[in-house]
mmCIF file of C-alpha atoms and ligand atoms in Angstrom:
data_model
loop_
_atom_site.group_PDB
_atom_site.id
_atom_site.type_symbol
_atom_site.label_atom_id
_atom_site.label_comp_id
_atom_site.label_asym_id
_atom_site.label_seq_id
_atom_site.Cartn_x
_atom_site.Cartn_y
_atom_site.Cartn_z
ATOM 1 C CA MET A 94 -172.204 -115.357 -142.218
ATOM 2 C CA ASN A 95 -175.328 -113.562 -143.393
ATOM 3 C CA LEU A 96 -178.792 -114.317 -142.081
ATOM 4 C CA ASN A 97 -179.646 -116.852 -144.793
ATOM 5 C CA GLU A 98 -176.369 -118.696 -144.281
ATOM 6 C CA LYS A 99 -177.078 -118.849 -140.554
ATOM 7 C CA THR A 100 -180.531 -120.305 -141.214
ATOM 8 C CA ILE A 101 -179.017 -122.913 -143.536
ATOM 9 C CA SER A 102 -176.372 -123.932 -141.032
ATOM 10 C CA LYS A 103 -178.936 -124.128 -138.218
ATOM 11 C CA THR A 104 -181.135 -126.227 -140.496
ATOM 12 C CA ALA A 105 -178.216 -128.568 -141.217
ATOM 13 C CA LYS A 106 -177.744 -129.034 -137.468
ATOM 14 C CA PHE A 107 -181.494 -129.594 -137.015
ATOM 15 C CA VAL A 108 -181.567 -132.292 -139.707
ATOM 16 C CA LYS A 109 -178.428 -133.919 -138.328
ATOM 17 C CA ASP A 110 -180.023 -134.159 -134.869
ATOM 18 C CA LYS A 111 -183.368 -135.391 -136.229
ATOM 19 C CA LEU A 112 -181.879 -138.091 -138.407
ATOM 20 C CA ALA A 113 -179.272 -139.287 -135.910
ATOM 21 C CA GLY A 114 -179.311 -143.061 -135.716
ATOM 22 C CA GLU A 115 -181.363 -143.424 -138.890
ATOM 23 C CA SER A 116 -179.811 -146.452 -140.560
ATOM 24 C CA SER A 117 -181.720 -146.536 -143.833
ATOM 25 C CA GLY A 118 -180.368 -144.878 -146.959
ATOM 26 C CA HIS A 119 -181.997 -141.670 -145.793
ATOM 27 C CA ASP A 120 -179.741 -140.729 -142.920
ATOM 28 C CA TRP A 121 -178.181 -137.327 -142.250
ATOM 29 C CA TRP A 122 -175.312 -137.989 -144.644
ATOM 30 C CA HIS A 123 -177.785 -138.623 -147.459
ATOM 31 C CA ALA A 124 -179.354 -135.233 -146.704
ATOM 32 C CA TYR A 125 -175.850 -133.755 -146.612
ATOM 33 C CA ARG A 126 -174.944 -135.197 -150.045
ATOM 34 C CA VAL A 127 -178.239 -134.077 -151.581
ATOM 35 C CA TRP A 128 -177.513 -130.599 -150.219
ATOM 36 C CA LYS A 129 -174.001 -130.635 -151.765
ATOM 37 C CA ASN A 130 -175.345 -131.993 -155.064
ATOM 38 C CA ALA A 131 -177.986 -129.262 -155.074
ATOM 39 C CA GLN A 132 -175.314 -126.596 -154.577
ATOM 40 C CA LEU A 133 -173.338 -128.051 -157.482
ATOM 41 C CA ILE A 134 -176.360 -128.154 -159.810
ATOM 42 C CA GLY A 135 -177.511 -124.711 -158.690
ATOM 43 C CA LYS A 136 -174.280 -123.044 -159.794
ATOM 44 C CA ASN A 137 -175.485 -123.042 -163.380
ATOM 45 C CA GLU A 138 -179.215 -122.734 -162.849
ATOM 46 C CA ASN A 139 -181.198 -119.618 -162.177
ATOM 47 C CA ALA A 140 -182.906 -120.589 -158.947
ATOM 48 C CA ASP A 141 -183.607 -119.257 -155.469
ATOM 49 C CA MET A 142 -180.768 -121.123 -153.782
ATOM 50 C CA PHE A 143 -182.007 -120.321 -150.286
ATOM 51 C CA VAL A 144 -185.164 -122.318 -151.007
ATOM 52 C CA VAL A 145 -183.158 -125.030 -152.786
ATOM 53 C CA GLU A 146 -180.684 -125.503 -149.942
ATOM 54 C CA LEU A 147 -183.354 -125.602 -147.245
ATOM 55 C CA ALA A 148 -185.505 -128.030 -149.223
ATOM 56 C CA ALA A 149 -182.515 -130.257 -150.015
ATOM 57 C CA LEU A 150 -181.566 -130.462 -146.342
ATOM 58 C CA LEU A 151 -185.126 -131.065 -145.167
ATOM 59 C CA HIS A 152 -186.423 -133.267 -148.012
ATOM 60 C CA ASP A 153 -186.306 -136.552 -146.070
ATOM 61 C CA ILE A 154 -186.865 -135.230 -142.558
ATOM 62 C CA ALA A 155 -189.932 -137.368 -142.143
ATOM 63 C CA ASP A 156 -191.875 -139.834 -144.119
ATOM 64 C CA PHE A 157 -194.292 -137.723 -146.103
ATOM 65 C CA LYS A 158 -197.619 -139.379 -146.483
ATOM 66 C CA PHE A 159 -200.461 -137.660 -148.186
ATOM 67 C CA HIS A 160 -204.045 -138.587 -147.498
ATOM 68 C CA ASP A 161 -206.701 -136.554 -149.222
ATOM 69 C CA GLY A 162 -204.720 -133.363 -149.137
ATOM 70 C CA ASP A 163 -203.472 -133.905 -145.595
ATOM 71 C CA GLU A 164 -199.898 -132.721 -145.584
ATOM 72 C CA GLY A 165 -198.800 -135.159 -142.938
ATOM 73 C CA VAL A 166 -196.598 -134.840 -139.928
ATOM 74 C CA GLY A 167 -193.346 -134.446 -141.864
ATOM 75 C CA ILE A 168 -194.231 -131.165 -143.468
ATOM 76 C CA GLU A 169 -195.426 -129.852 -140.085
ATOM 77 C CA ILE A 170 -191.970 -130.512 -138.624
ATOM 78 C CA VAL A 171 -190.440 -128.548 -141.502
ATOM 79 C CA ARG A 172 -192.884 -125.668 -141.019
ATOM 80 C CA GLU A 173 -192.274 -125.510 -137.279
ATOM 81 C CA HIS A 174 -188.513 -125.506 -137.677
ATOM 82 C CA LEU A 175 -188.524 -122.750 -140.307
ATOM 83 C CA THR A 176 -191.003 -120.683 -138.296
ATOM 84 C CA ASP A 177 -188.673 -120.984 -135.279
ATOM 85 C CA GLN A 178 -185.879 -119.699 -137.521
ATOM 86 C CA LYS A 179 -188.041 -116.665 -138.373
ATOM 87 C CA VAL A 180 -188.046 -117.536 -142.062
ATOM 88 C CA GLU A 181 -190.586 -115.510 -144.051
ATOM 89 C CA ARG A 182 -193.938 -117.189 -144.530
ATOM 90 C CA SER A 183 -193.729 -117.064 -148.333
ATOM 91 C CA ILE A 184 -190.320 -118.776 -148.271
ATOM 92 C CA ILE A 185 -191.622 -121.459 -145.892
ATOM 93 C CA ASP A 186 -194.473 -122.134 -148.319
ATOM 94 C CA GLU A 187 -192.002 -122.435 -151.187
ATOM 95 C CA VAL A 188 -189.726 -124.808 -149.269
ATOM 96 C CA CYS A 189 -192.707 -127.001 -148.315
ATOM 97 C CA ALA A 190 -194.044 -127.022 -151.877
ATOM 98 C CA THR A 191 -190.589 -127.984 -153.131
ATOM 99 C CA ILE A 192 -190.300 -130.867 -150.663
ATOM 100 C CA LYS A 193 -193.795 -132.089 -151.515
ATOM 101 C CA ALA A 194 -193.060 -132.012 -155.233
ATOM 102 C CA VAL A 195 -189.884 -134.022 -154.694
ATOM 103 C CA SER A 196 -191.223 -136.614 -152.281
ATOM 104 C CA TYR A 197 -194.584 -137.281 -153.857
ATOM 105 C CA LYS A 198 -194.537 -140.717 -155.446
ATOM 106 C CA GLY A 199 -197.802 -141.118 -157.224
ATOM 107 C CA ALA A 200 -199.056 -142.019 -160.640
ATOM 108 C CA ASN A 201 -198.174 -138.564 -161.957
ATOM 109 C CA ALA A 202 -194.863 -138.333 -160.087
ATOM 110 C CA LYS A 203 -193.158 -137.246 -163.285
ATOM 111 C CA SER A 204 -194.948 -133.942 -163.475
ATOM 112 C CA ALA A 205 -194.667 -133.158 -159.760
ATOM 113 C CA ALA A 206 -191.427 -131.168 -159.960
ATOM 114 C CA GLU A 207 -192.449 -128.060 -161.865
ATOM 115 C CA THR A 208 -190.445 -125.202 -160.383
ATOM 116 C CA ILE A 209 -186.718 -124.890 -161.008
ATOM 117 C CA GLU A 210 -186.150 -125.254 -157.249
ATOM 118 C CA SER A 211 -187.977 -128.594 -157.077
ATOM 119 C CA LYS A 212 -186.284 -129.761 -160.265
ATOM 120 C CA ILE A 213 -182.883 -129.114 -158.708
ATOM 121 C CA VAL A 214 -183.696 -130.873 -155.422
ATOM 122 C CA GLN A 215 -185.179 -133.858 -157.258
ATOM 123 C CA ASP A 216 -182.078 -134.066 -159.468
ATOM 124 C CA ALA A 217 -179.815 -133.763 -156.411
ATOM 125 C CA ASP A 218 -181.687 -136.611 -154.707
ATOM 126 C CA ARG A 219 -181.438 -138.767 -157.836
ATOM 127 C CA LEU A 220 -177.723 -138.043 -158.230
ATOM 128 C CA ASP A 221 -177.201 -139.614 -154.813
ATOM 129 C CA ALA A 222 -178.703 -142.841 -156.172
ATOM 130 C CA ILE A 223 -176.183 -143.238 -159.002
ATOM 131 C CA GLY A 224 -172.407 -143.466 -159.334
ATOM 132 C CA ALA A 225 -170.274 -144.674 -156.423
ATOM 133 C CA MET A 226 -173.047 -143.651 -154.017
ATOM 134 C CA GLY A 227 -175.659 -145.541 -156.000
ATOM 135 C CA ILE A 228 -173.558 -148.700 -155.942
ATOM 136 C CA ALA A 229 -172.999 -148.460 -152.192
ATOM 137 C CA ARG A 230 -176.635 -147.680 -151.454
ATOM 138 C CA ASN A 231 -177.918 -150.547 -153.613
ATOM 139 C CA PHE A 232 -175.895 -152.998 -151.560
ATOM 140 C CA MET A 233 -177.037 -151.435 -148.301
ATOM 141 C CA THR A 234 -180.697 -151.654 -149.356
ATOM 142 C CA GLY A 235 -180.269 -155.217 -150.578
ATOM 143 C CA ALA A 236 -178.737 -156.259 -147.266
ATOM 144 C CA LYS A 237 -181.542 -154.598 -145.341
ATOM 145 C CA PHE A 238 -184.154 -156.601 -147.261
ATOM 146 C CA ASN A 239 -182.118 -159.829 -147.193
ATOM 147 C CA GLU A 240 -181.806 -159.903 -150.954
ATOM 148 C CA VAL A 241 -179.288 -162.056 -152.746
ATOM 149 C CA LEU A 242 -176.334 -160.397 -154.407
ATOM 150 C CA TYR A 243 -177.111 -161.643 -157.878
ATOM 151 C CA ASP A 244 -178.786 -164.600 -159.549
ATOM 152 C CA PRO A 245 -178.495 -164.920 -163.340
ATOM 153 C CA GLU A 246 -181.732 -166.931 -163.321
ATOM 154 C CA ILE A 247 -183.789 -164.079 -161.869
ATOM 155 C CA ASP A 248 -184.951 -161.694 -164.578
ATOM 156 C CA VAL A 249 -185.171 -157.969 -164.099
ATOM 157 C CA PRO A 250 -188.825 -157.241 -163.342
ATOM 158 C CA SER A 251 -190.488 -154.275 -164.983
ATOM 159 C CA TYR A 252 -192.524 -151.722 -163.093
ATOM 160 C CA SER A 253 -194.955 -149.333 -164.687
ATOM 161 C CA ASN A 254 -194.366 -146.571 -162.157
ATOM 162 C CA GLU A 255 -192.233 -145.557 -159.214
ATOM 163 C CA LEU A 256 -194.875 -146.433 -156.646
ATOM 164 C CA GLU A 257 -195.069 -150.010 -157.885
ATOM 165 C CA TYR A 258 -191.295 -150.196 -157.587
ATOM 166 C CA VAL A 259 -191.316 -148.882 -154.015
ATOM 167 C CA ARG A 260 -194.045 -151.361 -153.044
ATOM 168 C CA ALA A 261 -192.062 -154.284 -154.433
ATOM 169 C CA LYS A 262 -189.150 -153.505 -152.091
ATOM 170 C CA GLY A 263 -188.448 -156.361 -149.747
ATOM 171 C CA LYS A 264 -190.447 -158.900 -151.768
ATOM 172 C CA SER A 265 -188.659 -162.111 -152.537
ATOM 173 C CA GLY A 266 -186.985 -162.835 -155.831
ATOM 174 C CA ARG A 267 -185.116 -159.589 -156.005
ATOM 175 C CA THR A 268 -181.381 -159.161 -156.356
ATOM 176 C CA VAL A 269 -179.068 -156.266 -155.678
ATOM 177 C CA ILE A 270 -177.663 -156.320 -159.195
ATOM 178 C CA ASN A 271 -181.167 -156.161 -160.662
ATOM 179 C CA HIS A 272 -181.695 -152.850 -158.843
ATOM 180 C CA PHE A 273 -179.214 -151.306 -161.215
ATOM 181 C CA TYR A 274 -181.428 -152.257 -164.155
ATOM 182 C CA GLU A 275 -184.702 -151.517 -162.366
ATOM 183 C CA LYS A 276 -183.680 -148.090 -161.205
ATOM 184 C CA SER A 277 -180.086 -146.825 -161.009
ATOM 185 C CA LEU A 278 -179.324 -147.008 -164.722
ATOM 186 C CA LEU A 279 -182.623 -145.313 -165.598
ATOM 187 C CA LEU A 280 -182.019 -142.211 -163.501
ATOM 188 C CA LYS A 281 -179.631 -140.458 -165.873
ATOM 189 C CA ASP A 282 -182.440 -139.927 -168.372
ATOM 190 C CA LEU A 283 -184.819 -138.663 -165.688
ATOM 191 C CA MET A 284 -182.724 -135.632 -164.729
ATOM 192 C CA ASN A 285 -184.634 -132.363 -165.135
ATOM 193 C CA THR A 286 -181.806 -129.868 -165.475
ATOM 194 C CA GLU A 287 -178.985 -129.707 -168.010
ATOM 195 C CA SER A 288 -176.494 -129.305 -165.143
ATOM 196 C CA ALA A 289 -177.623 -132.536 -163.490
ATOM 197 C CA LYS A 290 -177.564 -134.354 -166.830
ATOM 198 C CA SER A 291 -173.893 -133.538 -167.286
ATOM 199 C CA ILE A 292 -173.063 -134.465 -163.679
ATOM 200 C CA ALA A 293 -175.001 -137.736 -164.085
ATOM 201 C CA GLU A 294 -173.126 -138.799 -167.223
ATOM 202 C CA PRO A 295 -169.767 -139.819 -165.650
ATOM 203 C CA ARG A 296 -171.518 -141.250 -162.577
ATOM 204 C CA HIS A 297 -173.630 -143.405 -164.916
ATOM 205 C CA GLU A 298 -170.546 -144.566 -166.831
ATOM 206 C CA PHE A 299 -168.877 -145.487 -163.537
ATOM 207 C CA MET A 300 -171.784 -147.795 -162.658
ATOM 208 C CA LYS A 301 -171.646 -149.433 -166.088
ATOM 209 C CA GLN A 302 -167.919 -150.046 -165.702
ATOM 210 C CA TYR A 303 -168.562 -151.509 -162.280
ATOM 211 C CA LEU A 304 -171.203 -153.895 -163.678
ATOM 212 C CA ASP A 305 -168.930 -154.967 -166.550
ATOM 213 C CA GLU A 306 -166.230 -155.797 -164.031
ATOM 214 C CA PHE A 307 -168.780 -157.562 -161.790
ATOM 215 C CA PHE A 308 -169.987 -159.878 -164.591
ATOM 216 C CA ASP A 309 -166.436 -160.581 -165.808
ATOM 217 C CA GLU A 310 -165.433 -161.626 -162.322
ATOM 218 C CA TRP A 311 -168.672 -163.609 -161.870
ATOM 219 C CA GLU A 312 -167.757 -165.759 -164.860
ATOM 220 C CA GLY A 313 -164.048 -165.844 -164.022
ATOM 221 C CA LYS A 314 -163.214 -164.056 -167.232
ATOM 222 C CA LYS A 315 -160.250 -162.195 -165.842
HETATM 223 NI NI1 NI B 103 -183.710 -138.455 -150.449
#
């Protein structure tokens, strides 16, 4: 194991310990899958994979809240950990910038991921919200917010941006199946990299097949 690999494996252990017992969709195994997705995407992209892997592992380590340029406690935890690991200052800055670009959910969230490293981590995070994982996570989230499974009489609401969508979480009148139309099925077209687009394609098709089957069974069609 070279030095970078050691830092990555120590970071994986750090994230695993930090997120132990986290029962939302952002537990250690989410971080693990985003890390694996990022490795897969990175194979065909020209990126600094050390930065990508660290940022993927650490991207959800804390709830990043930004107030007037205040970086928040989450990014401080990341900085401290990487400083303890004797990671170069310039790399730490890059990892933090990558995480900020990925986690920032504001009006201009679309333009936040500008470097190839942040594009990859954002794609990796989004890939974990589609396919078999997306289906499973939608049901988990729905259960957490006491949402109904499905109600044909509840229309799919439209949101003008991601922040509005996040804020609506947990409000009444939402169904798990609607989440597919509000978010999951839209993610394929939001991928930044060509690699993620091709990985997203079959995962997207799998969700569509699942929904077809769901509605057929709902109406007792087969
Ligand atoms: Ni995430």
